[in-house]
């Protein structure tokens, strides 16, 4: 037993004197490897002179719909946004290589332009863009509802970033501009509106369709010179949106002050659709000449009919017929009024005959002939009834 004890002591002494191995490192103490630094996008900040923006809650609600109902905004609450992209049709391969945002500062607009020098800078561009929305309550774009914002939202989703504009009121100026000016201008591109509404056509501006090609050229050559035209185009787009918003707000706040009958009729329709029949009626009634005189008369007649104002409707239709405006329309509508509201089938028949004399449409003629036959039967029945009554009275 003593020999065994001696051997164990000897082994323990040998282990104590042997060099000790370093302990294995713990998992949580392993050296950290820093990720590769994120590529940084470029930035331009400029200022533009603008007149003081004035916009009532009424005008904003008419232009922007339910999202702006009861919303009172100062110009400083708005953020104007426009993008320049690698393609004009959207899709997975399209990105915004330049984003311009404008903030109103009194009578100036600060325009920040973020742009890529390569694709790996996109995440940084988006991360720099998002803080610019802090403190803003509404975003203003031109065609942004169907293009700019959905594109930016999809790119944010790719990088797991929250898009703040999804929780903000959005005023896409292309829609109120079309409602107000399309009847007169036909084309309502931002360039057309700048020239014909704002009276400020651009000189030497690059067409939007050429922008993707200039970006592709820059990627090949690394020469930023041609891109300066893109940045200037974007700068002017952002500034123009503020000026257009001012013009649209004024037109909605002063509907009867429109210089063109087409615009007066159009703003009347806007108020009509919003349930403001009093303003719509005044707008329609002031359209006394021009190509939309008949449209205004027809709209005013519909308004009277909805309100049950048969005598006002009749007086309007008689004026249209006397002036030769509207073709068969006033006679057809007078025939309906006399037959169904005023219960005068004889006058309804005369109006139907006058409409038949003017009509050149086969389908309309067939409808008028059907109406005439019905009125004739009604009048014949009334005449027979009167003769029978007279005979009975004599007997």
Tab-separated table of C-alpha atoms in Angstrom:
chain	number	residue	atom	x	y	z
A	1	UNK	CA	0.000	0.000	0.000
A	2	UNK	CA	2.867	2.327	0.888
A	3	UNK	CA	4.487	1.672	-2.509
A	4	UNK	CA	1.243	2.673	-4.288
A	5	UNK	CA	0.987	5.858	-2.225
A	6	UNK	CA	4.570	6.764	-3.066
A	7	UNK	CA	3.969	6.238	-6.809
A	8	UNK	CA	0.853	8.478	-6.811
A	9	UNK	CA	2.758	11.278	-5.044
A	10	UNK	CA	5.514	11.020	-7.638
A	11	UNK	CA	3.006	11.299	-10.557
A	12	UNK	CA	1.329	14.333	-8.932
A	13	UNK	CA	4.688	16.025	-8.479
A	14	UNK	CA	5.619	15.416	-12.139
A	15	UNK	CA	2.296	16.943	-13.367
A	16	UNK	CA	2.793	19.976	-11.152
A	17	UNK	CA	6.227	20.640	-12.588
A	18	UNK	CA	5.070	20.109	-16.249
A	19	UNK	CA	4.191	23.287	-18.315
A	20	UNK	CA	0.454	24.008	-18.306
A	21	UNK	CA	-1.465	24.376	-21.677
A	22	UNK	CA	-3.334	27.636	-22.233
A	23	UNK	CA	-7.082	27.345	-21.623
A	24	UNK	CA	-9.290	27.216	-24.709
A	25	UNK	CA	-10.826	30.611	-25.444
A	26	UNK	CA	-14.509	31.056	-24.615
A	27	UNK	CA	-16.919	31.598	-27.472
A	28	UNK	CA	-17.999	34.981	-26.142
A	29	UNK	CA	-14.406	36.223	-25.931
A	30	UNK	CA	-13.494	35.406	-29.562
A	31	UNK	CA	-12.075	38.394	-31.451
A	32	UNK	CA	-14.775	40.424	-33.337
A	33	UNK	CA	-14.449	40.900	-37.054
A	34	UNK	CA	-15.820	44.278	-38.169
A	35	UNK	CA	-18.033	44.172	-41.282
A	36	UNK	CA	-16.840	45.877	-44.424
A	37	UNK	CA	-17.649	49.589	-44.328
A	38	UNK	CA	-20.832	50.528	-46.195
A	39	UNK	CA	-20.298	52.472	-49.427
A	40	UNK	CA	-21.335	56.104	-49.031
A	41	UNK	CA	-23.517	57.934	-51.556
A	42	UNK	CA	-22.943	61.512	-52.701
A	43	UNK	CA	-25.008	64.546	-51.701
A	44	UNK	CA	-25.763	68.018	-53.050
A	45	UNK	CA	-27.631	70.668	-51.038
A	46	UNK	CA	-28.920	73.792	-52.774
A	47	UNK	CA	-31.499	76.508	-52.175
A	48	UNK	CA	-34.163	77.881	-54.514
A	49	UNK	CA	-36.216	81.052	-54.299
A	50	UNK	CA	-39.990	80.463	-54.140
A	51	UNK	CA	-42.935	82.752	-53.362
A	52	UNK	CA	-44.640	82.261	-49.984
A	53	UNK	CA	-46.826	79.161	-50.177
A	54	UNK	CA	-50.456	79.642	-49.172
A	55	UNK	CA	-52.833	76.691	-49.128
A	56	UNK	CA	-56.087	76.367	-47.238
A	57	UNK	CA	-57.380	73.183	-45.639
A	58	UNK	CA	-60.281	73.361	-48.121
A	59	UNK	CA	-57.956	73.367	-51.141
A	60	UNK	CA	-55.846	70.522	-49.752
A	61	UNK	CA	-58.939	68.403	-49.099
A	62	UNK	CA	-60.251	69.020	-52.622
A	63	UNK	CA	-56.884	68.118	-54.136
A	64	UNK	CA	-55.812	65.268	-51.871
A	65	UNK	CA	-59.097	63.672	-50.881
A	66	UNK	CA	-59.960	61.997	-47.601
A	67	UNK	CA	-56.353	61.802	-46.359
A	68	UNK	CA	-56.302	65.623	-46.158
A	69	UNK	CA	-59.817	66.115	-44.799
A	70	UNK	CA	-59.599	68.392	-41.762
A	71	UNK	CA	-55.806	68.424	-41.976
A	72	UNK	CA	-54.294	71.871	-41.487
A	73	UNK	CA	-50.763	72.048	-42.796
A	74	UNK	CA	-48.121	74.719	-42.940
A	75	UNK	CA	-45.694	74.758	-45.894
A	76	UNK	CA	-42.978	73.593	-43.502
A	77	UNK	CA	-44.990	70.406	-42.880
A	78	UNK	CA	-44.511	69.291	-46.484
A	79	UNK	CA	-41.702	67.342	-48.106
A	80	UNK	CA	-41.461	67.503	-51.908
A	81	UNK	CA	-39.893	64.421	-53.515
A	82	UNK	CA	-38.777	63.415	-57.007
A	83	UNK	CA	-36.571	60.560	-58.212
A	84	UNK	CA	-34.381	59.853	-61.218
A	85	UNK	CA	-34.240	56.151	-61.998
A	86	UNK	CA	-32.378	53.594	-64.073
A	87	UNK	CA	-35.569	52.834	-65.993
A	88	UNK	CA	-38.980	54.372	-66.593
A	89	UNK	CA	-41.132	51.250	-66.379
A	90	UNK	CA	-40.357	50.151	-62.813
A	91	UNK	CA	-39.785	46.481	-62.090
A	92	UNK	CA	-37.246	44.556	-60.055
A	93	UNK	CA	-34.195	45.844	-61.929
A	94	UNK	CA	-35.084	49.518	-61.582
A	95	UNK	CA	-33.556	51.623	-58.818
A	96	UNK	CA	-33.559	55.316	-57.960
A	97	UNK	CA	-29.976	56.449	-58.557
A	98	UNK	CA	-30.856	60.019	-57.528
A	99	UNK	CA	-33.487	61.343	-55.105
A	100	UNK	CA	-34.272	65.012	-54.646
A	101	UNK	CA	-36.277	66.280	-51.673
A	102	UNK	CA	-37.367	69.844	-50.998
A	103	UNK	CA	-38.173	71.500	-47.673
A	104	UNK	CA	-39.860	74.904	-47.462
A	105	UNK	CA	-37.999	77.447	-45.352
A	106	UNK	CA	-39.999	80.673	-45.554
A	107	UNK	CA	-39.476	82.082	-49.046
A	108	UNK	CA	-36.782	79.553	-49.868
A	109	UNK	CA	-36.716	75.854	-50.562
A	110	UNK	CA	-33.777	73.731	-49.459
A	111	UNK	CA	-33.321	70.925	-51.948
A	112	UNK	CA	-31.198	67.935	-50.940
A	113	UNK	CA	-30.111	65.620	-53.743
A	114	UNK	CA	-28.704	62.188	-52.891
A	115	UNK	CA	-27.156	60.200	-55.724
A	116	UNK	CA	-25.282	56.968	-56.353
A	117	UNK	CA	-21.869	56.559	-57.918
A	118	UNK	CA	-22.367	52.802	-57.966
A	119	UNK	CA	-24.982	50.249	-57.028
A	120	UNK	CA	-23.400	49.371	-53.669
A	121	UNK	CA	-24.211	52.870	-52.373
A	122	UNK	CA	-27.988	52.325	-52.540
A	123	UNK	CA	-28.435	51.289	-48.907
A	124	UNK	CA	-26.594	54.393	-47.717
A	125	UNK	CA	-28.754	56.607	-49.943
A	126	UNK	CA	-31.926	55.165	-48.434
A	127	UNK	CA	-30.578	55.489	-44.877
A	128	UNK	CA	-29.743	59.150	-45.519
A	129	UNK	CA	-33.130	59.763	-47.144
A	130	UNK	CA	-35.320	58.478	-44.301
A	131	UNK	CA	-34.293	61.052	-41.633
A	132	UNK	CA	-35.315	63.873	-43.990
A	133	UNK	CA	-38.942	62.861	-43.370
A	134	UNK	CA	-38.663	63.490	-39.621
A	135	UNK	CA	-41.123	66.138	-38.476
A	136	UNK	CA	-42.955	66.227	-41.821
A	137	UNK	CA	-46.675	65.484	-42.051
A	138	UNK	CA	-47.260	65.099	-45.787
A	139	UNK	CA	-45.274	64.229	-48.896
A	140	UNK	CA	-45.858	65.929	-52.259
A	141	UNK	CA	-44.929	64.299	-55.570
A	142	UNK	CA	-45.789	64.443	-59.246
A	143	UNK	CA	-46.843	60.958	-60.371
A	144	UNK	CA	-45.293	59.583	-57.205
A	145	UNK	CA	-48.307	57.527	-56.217
A	146	UNK	CA	-47.839	55.086	-59.076
A	147	UNK	CA	-44.058	55.302	-59.549
A	148	UNK	CA	-41.655	57.095	-57.174
A	149	UNK	CA	-42.965	55.989	-53.779
A	150	UNK	CA	-43.760	52.355	-54.682
A	151	UNK	CA	-40.241	52.057	-56.112
A	152	UNK	CA	-38.605	53.513	-52.993
A	153	UNK	CA	-40.806	51.361	-50.757
A	154	UNK	CA	-39.738	48.179	-52.530
A	155	UNK	CA	-36.069	49.149	-52.226
A	156	UNK	CA	-36.486	49.899	-48.507
A	157	UNK	CA	-38.091	46.492	-48.030
A	158	UNK	CA	-35.040	44.897	-49.631
A	159	UNK	CA	-32.814	46.463	-46.946
A	160	UNK	CA	-35.345	45.936	-44.118
A	161	UNK	CA	-35.911	49.664	-43.683
A	162	UNK	CA	-39.223	51.211	-42.643
A	163	UNK	CA	-40.567	53.663	-45.225
A	164	UNK	CA	-41.999	56.637	-43.237
A	165	UNK	CA	-43.999	58.000	-46.173
A	166	UNK	CA	-46.367	55.039	-45.906
A	167	UNK	CA	-47.778	56.604	-42.728
A	168	UNK	CA	-48.024	60.145	-44.117
A	169	UNK	CA	-50.638	61.953	-46.174
A	170	UNK	CA	-49.584	61.934	-49.834
A	171	UNK	CA	-50.539	64.594	-52.367
A	172	UNK	CA	-49.769	63.484	-55.917
A	173	UNK	CA	-50.119	66.696	-57.932
A	174	UNK	CA	-50.634	64.933	-61.256
A	175	UNK	CA	-54.228	64.062	-60.328
A	176	UNK	CA	-55.586	67.494	-59.295
A	177	UNK	CA	-53.665	69.028	-62.210
A	178	UNK	CA	-55.388	66.721	-64.686
A	179	UNK	CA	-58.803	67.291	-63.138
A	180	UNK	CA	-58.380	71.043	-63.441
A	181	UNK	CA	-56.387	71.579	-66.638
A	182	UNK	CA	-56.720	68.535	-68.899
A	183	UNK	CA	-59.853	69.796	-70.682
A	184	UNK	CA	-57.934	72.860	-71.858
A	185	UNK	CA	-54.345	71.595	-72.135
A	186	UNK	CA	-54.912	67.957	-73.131
A	187	UNK	CA	-51.334	67.075	-72.006
A	188	UNK	CA	-50.516	67.617	-68.324
A	189	UNK	CA	-46.847	66.715	-68.017
A	190	UNK	CA	-44.901	68.760	-65.505
A	191	UNK	CA	-43.160	70.526	-68.384
A	192	UNK	CA	-46.481	71.467	-70.008
A	193	UNK	CA	-47.821	72.780	-66.719
A	194	UNK	CA	-44.687	74.835	-66.093
A	195	UNK	CA	-44.987	76.445	-69.503
A	196	UNK	CA	-48.752	76.979	-69.765
A	197	UNK	CA	-49.840	77.382	-66.134
A	198	UNK	CA	-46.758	78.730	-64.375
A	199	UNK	CA	-45.530	80.678	-67.392
A	200	UNK	CA	-41.958	79.472	-66.880
A	201	UNK	CA	-40.814	77.147	-69.689
A	202	UNK	CA	-37.420	75.522	-69.193
A	203	UNK	CA	-34.569	76.199	-71.578
A	204	UNK	CA	-32.160	73.383	-72.400
A	205	UNK	CA	-33.777	70.887	-70.052
A	206	UNK	CA	-33.028	67.221	-70.576
A	207	UNK	CA	-36.066	65.053	-71.463
A	208	UNK	CA	-36.855	62.513	-68.762
A	209	UNK	CA	-36.608	59.630	-71.210
A	210	UNK	CA	-32.871	60.344	-71.688
A	211	UNK	CA	-31.994	60.159	-67.984
A	212	UNK	CA	-31.455	56.350	-67.716
A	213	UNK	CA	-29.029	56.440	-70.656
A	214	UNK	CA	-26.921	59.153	-69.004
A	215	UNK	CA	-26.687	57.063	-65.837
A	216	UNK	CA	-25.553	54.044	-67.864
A	217	UNK	CA	-22.986	56.244	-69.614
A	218	UNK	CA	-21.663	57.448	-66.255
A	219	UNK	CA	-21.183	53.851	-65.041
A	220	UNK	CA	-19.032	53.171	-68.115
A	221	UNK	CA	-16.967	56.349	-68.150
A	222	UNK	CA	-17.068	57.568	-64.504
A	223	UNK	CA	-17.454	61.080	-65.892
A	224	UNK	CA	-19.991	62.987	-63.760
A	225	UNK	CA	-20.135	65.886	-66.196
A	226	UNK	CA	-23.204	64.695	-68.164
A	227	UNK	CA	-24.971	63.861	-64.891
A	228	UNK	CA	-25.009	67.549	-63.969
A	229	UNK	CA	-27.874	67.979	-66.456
A	230	UNK	CA	-29.770	65.238	-64.598
A	231	UNK	CA	-29.213	66.943	-61.245
A	232	UNK	CA	-30.407	70.275	-62.659
A	233	UNK	CA	-33.485	68.585	-64.168
A	234	UNK	CA	-34.313	67.040	-60.792
A	235	UNK	CA	-33.688	70.328	-58.976
A	236	UNK	CA	-36.118	72.140	-61.295
A	237	UNK	CA	-38.718	69.364	-60.915
A	238	UNK	CA	-38.718	69.673	-57.124
A	239	UNK	CA	-38.969	73.465	-57.250
A	240	UNK	CA	-41.713	73.329	-59.907
A	241	UNK	CA	-43.853	71.125	-57.662
A	242	UNK	CA	-43.961	73.849	-55.008
A	243	UNK	CA	-44.987	76.448	-57.608
A	244	UNK	CA	-47.608	74.124	-59.080
A	245	UNK	CA	-49.037	73.404	-55.640
A	246	UNK	CA	-49.433	77.157	-55.122
A	247	UNK	CA	-51.231	77.584	-58.462
A	248	UNK	CA	-53.549	74.636	-57.811
A	249	UNK	CA	-54.366	75.801	-54.276
A	250	UNK	CA	-55.236	79.275	-55.551
A	251	UNK	CA	-57.493	77.846	-58.279
A	252	UNK	CA	-59.360	75.689	-55.773
A	253	UNK	CA	-59.710	78.547	-53.281
A	254	UNK	CA	-60.869	81.032	-55.953
A	255	UNK	CA	-62.932	78.846	-58.308
A	256	UNK	CA	-64.817	81.693	-59.967
A	257	UNK	CA	-61.616	83.571	-60.708
A	258	UNK	CA	-60.500	81.257	-63.536
A	259	UNK	CA	-59.593	83.078	-66.746
A	260	UNK	CA	-60.499	80.184	-69.058
A	261	UNK	CA	-64.003	78.765	-69.380
A	262	UNK	CA	-62.588	75.221	-69.568
A	263	UNK	CA	-60.886	75.652	-66.204
A	264	UNK	CA	-63.994	77.266	-64.725
A	265	UNK	CA	-66.107	74.308	-65.808
A	266	UNK	CA	-63.473	71.853	-64.507
A	267	UNK	CA	-63.244	73.436	-61.070
A	268	UNK	CA	-67.057	73.422	-60.981
A	269	UNK	CA	-66.964	69.660	-61.526
A	270	UNK	CA	-64.436	69.304	-58.693
A	271	UNK	CA	-66.771	71.104	-56.287
A	272	UNK	CA	-69.766	69.210	-57.669
A	273	UNK	CA	-68.147	65.852	-56.954
A	274	UNK	CA	-67.204	67.061	-53.482
A	275	UNK	CA	-70.875	67.783	-52.724
A	276	UNK	CA	-70.464	71.572	-52.874
A	277	UNK	CA	-73.399	72.216	-55.198
A	278	UNK	CA	-73.563	75.929	-54.356
A	279	UNK	CA	-70.053	76.635	-55.677
A	280	UNK	CA	-70.498	74.225	-58.592
A	281	UNK	CA	-73.688	75.999	-59.662
A	282	UNK	CA	-71.972	79.385	-59.750
A	283	UNK	CA	-69.069	77.982	-61.778
A	284	UNK	CA	-71.335	76.295	-64.319
A	285	UNK	CA	-73.538	79.371	-64.632
A	286	UNK	CA	-70.538	81.586	-65.445
A	287	UNK	CA	-69.501	79.405	-68.394
A	288	UNK	CA	-71.353	81.269	-71.116
A	289	UNK	CA	-69.061	80.760	-74.099
A	290	UNK	CA	-66.360	78.520	-75.460
A	291	UNK	CA	-66.154	74.870	-76.313
A	292	UNK	CA	-67.419	73.709	-72.911
A	293	UNK	CA	-70.593	75.813	-72.865
A	294	UNK	CA	-72.687	72.740	-73.630
A	295	UNK	CA	-70.874	70.653	-71.002
A	296	UNK	CA	-71.548	73.307	-68.381
A	297	UNK	CA	-75.224	73.502	-69.365
A	298	UNK	CA	-75.605	69.762	-69.145
A	299	UNK	CA	-73.858	69.649	-65.765
A	300	UNK	CA	-76.013	72.486	-64.435
A	301	UNK	CA	-79.137	70.686	-65.630
A	302	UNK	CA	-78.083	67.514	-63.802
A	303	UNK	CA	-77.532	69.575	-60.664
A	304	UNK	CA	-81.023	71.122	-60.929
A	305	UNK	CA	-82.544	67.709	-61.555
A	306	UNK	CA	-80.869	66.204	-58.466
A	307	UNK	CA	-82.257	69.060	-56.379
A	308	UNK	CA	-85.767	68.753	-57.842
A	309	UNK	CA	-85.685	72.289	-59.309
A	310	UNK	CA	-87.883	71.621	-62.320
A	311	UNK	CA	-88.584	75.277	-63.198
A	312	UNK	CA	-84.897	76.225	-63.053
A	313	UNK	CA	-84.075	73.225	-65.210
A	314	UNK	CA	-86.783	74.153	-67.721
A	315	UNK	CA	-85.591	77.760	-67.950
A	316	UNK	CA	-82.005	76.588	-68.530
A	317	UNK	CA	-83.058	74.138	-71.255
A	318	UNK	CA	-85.134	76.808	-73.020
A	319	UNK	CA	-82.116	79.139	-73.018
A	320	UNK	CA	-79.922	76.394	-74.457
A	321	UNK	CA	-82.462	75.615	-77.166
A	322	UNK	CA	-82.889	79.297	-78.064
A	323	UNK	CA	-79.116	79.737	-78.448
A	324	UNK	CA	-78.730	76.547	-80.474
A	325	UNK	CA	-76.442	74.969	-77.878
A	326	UNK	CA	-76.526	71.269	-77.165
A	327	UNK	CA	-78.185	69.903	-80.295
A	328	UNK	CA	-80.987	67.545	-79.303
A	329	UNK	CA	-80.095	67.581	-75.592
A	330	UNK	CA	-82.329	70.500	-74.445
A	331	UNK	CA	-85.341	69.218	-76.430
A	332	UNK	CA	-84.981	65.649	-75.146
A	333	UNK	CA	-84.664	66.841	-71.546
A	334	UNK	CA	-87.604	69.247	-71.918
A	335	UNK	CA	-89.703	66.386	-73.258
A	336	UNK	CA	-88.845	64.361	-70.145
A	337	UNK	CA	-89.662	67.279	-67.848
A	338	UNK	CA	-93.008	68.008	-69.507
A	339	UNK	CA	-94.013	64.352	-69.520
A	340	UNK	CA	-92.910	63.197	-66.058
A	341	UNK	CA	-92.693	66.302	-63.847
A	342	UNK	CA	-94.990	68.918	-65.346
A	343	UNK	CA	-97.551	66.429	-66.764
A	344	UNK	CA	-97.968	68.215	-70.089
A	345	UNK	CA	-97.791	65.492	-72.765
A	346	UNK	CA	-98.695	67.872	-75.582
A	347	UNK	CA	-95.615	70.029	-75.012
A	348	UNK	CA	-93.562	66.895	-74.427
A	349	UNK	CA	-94.646	65.674	-77.867
A	350	UNK	CA	-93.693	68.977	-79.530
A	351	UNK	CA	-90.239	68.854	-77.921
A	352	UNK	CA	-89.839	65.242	-79.063
A	353	UNK	CA	-90.675	66.223	-82.649
A	354	UNK	CA	-88.105	69.041	-82.537
A	355	UNK	CA	-85.482	66.617	-81.246
A	356	UNK	CA	-86.325	64.146	-84.032
A	357	UNK	CA	-85.830	66.880	-86.609
A	358	UNK	CA	-82.313	67.556	-85.302
A	359	UNK	CA	-81.182	64.010	-84.532
A	360	UNK	CA	-78.678	62.261	-86.807
A	361	UNK	CA	-78.070	59.271	-84.557
A	362	UNK	CA	-79.970	56.060	-85.359
A	363	UNK	CA	-80.113	54.817	-81.772
A	364	UNK	CA	-81.322	58.188	-80.521
A	365	UNK	CA	-83.913	58.375	-83.291
A	366	UNK	CA	-85.279	54.968	-82.332
A	367	UNK	CA	-85.605	56.074	-78.705
A	368	UNK	CA	-87.314	59.315	-79.718
A	369	UNK	CA	-89.778	57.464	-81.969
A	370	UNK	CA	-90.624	55.165	-79.076
A	371	UNK	CA	-91.210	58.190	-76.838
A	372	UNK	CA	-93.322	59.866	-79.517
A	373	UNK	CA	-95.535	56.806	-79.938
A	374	UNK	CA	-96.083	56.606	-76.187
A	375	UNK	CA	-96.976	60.305	-75.954
A	376	UNK	CA	-99.284	60.038	-78.963
A	377	UNK	CA	-101.148	57.138	-77.372
A	378	UNK	CA	-101.412	59.073	-74.142
A	379	UNK	CA	-102.817	62.097	-75.934
A	380	UNK	CA	-105.257	59.956	-77.955
A	381	UNK	CA	-106.425	58.268	-74.776
A	382	UNK	CA	-106.886	61.632	-73.131
A	383	UNK	CA	-108.879	62.908	-76.122
A	384	UNK	CA	-111.156	59.864	-76.118
A	385	UNK	CA	-111.670	60.276	-72.384
A	386	UNK	CA	-112.634	63.927	-72.857
A	387	UNK	CA	-115.100	63.107	-75.670
A	388	UNK	CA	-116.697	60.377	-73.605
A	389	UNK	CA	-117.042	62.677	-70.628
A	390	UNK	CA	-118.530	65.421	-72.797
A	391	UNK	CA	-121.062	62.994	-74.320
A	392	UNK	CA	-122.121	61.813	-70.878
A	393	UNK	CA	-122.546	65.391	-69.707
A	394	UNK	CA	-124.804	66.185	-72.717
A	395	UNK	CA	-126.893	63.081	-72.103
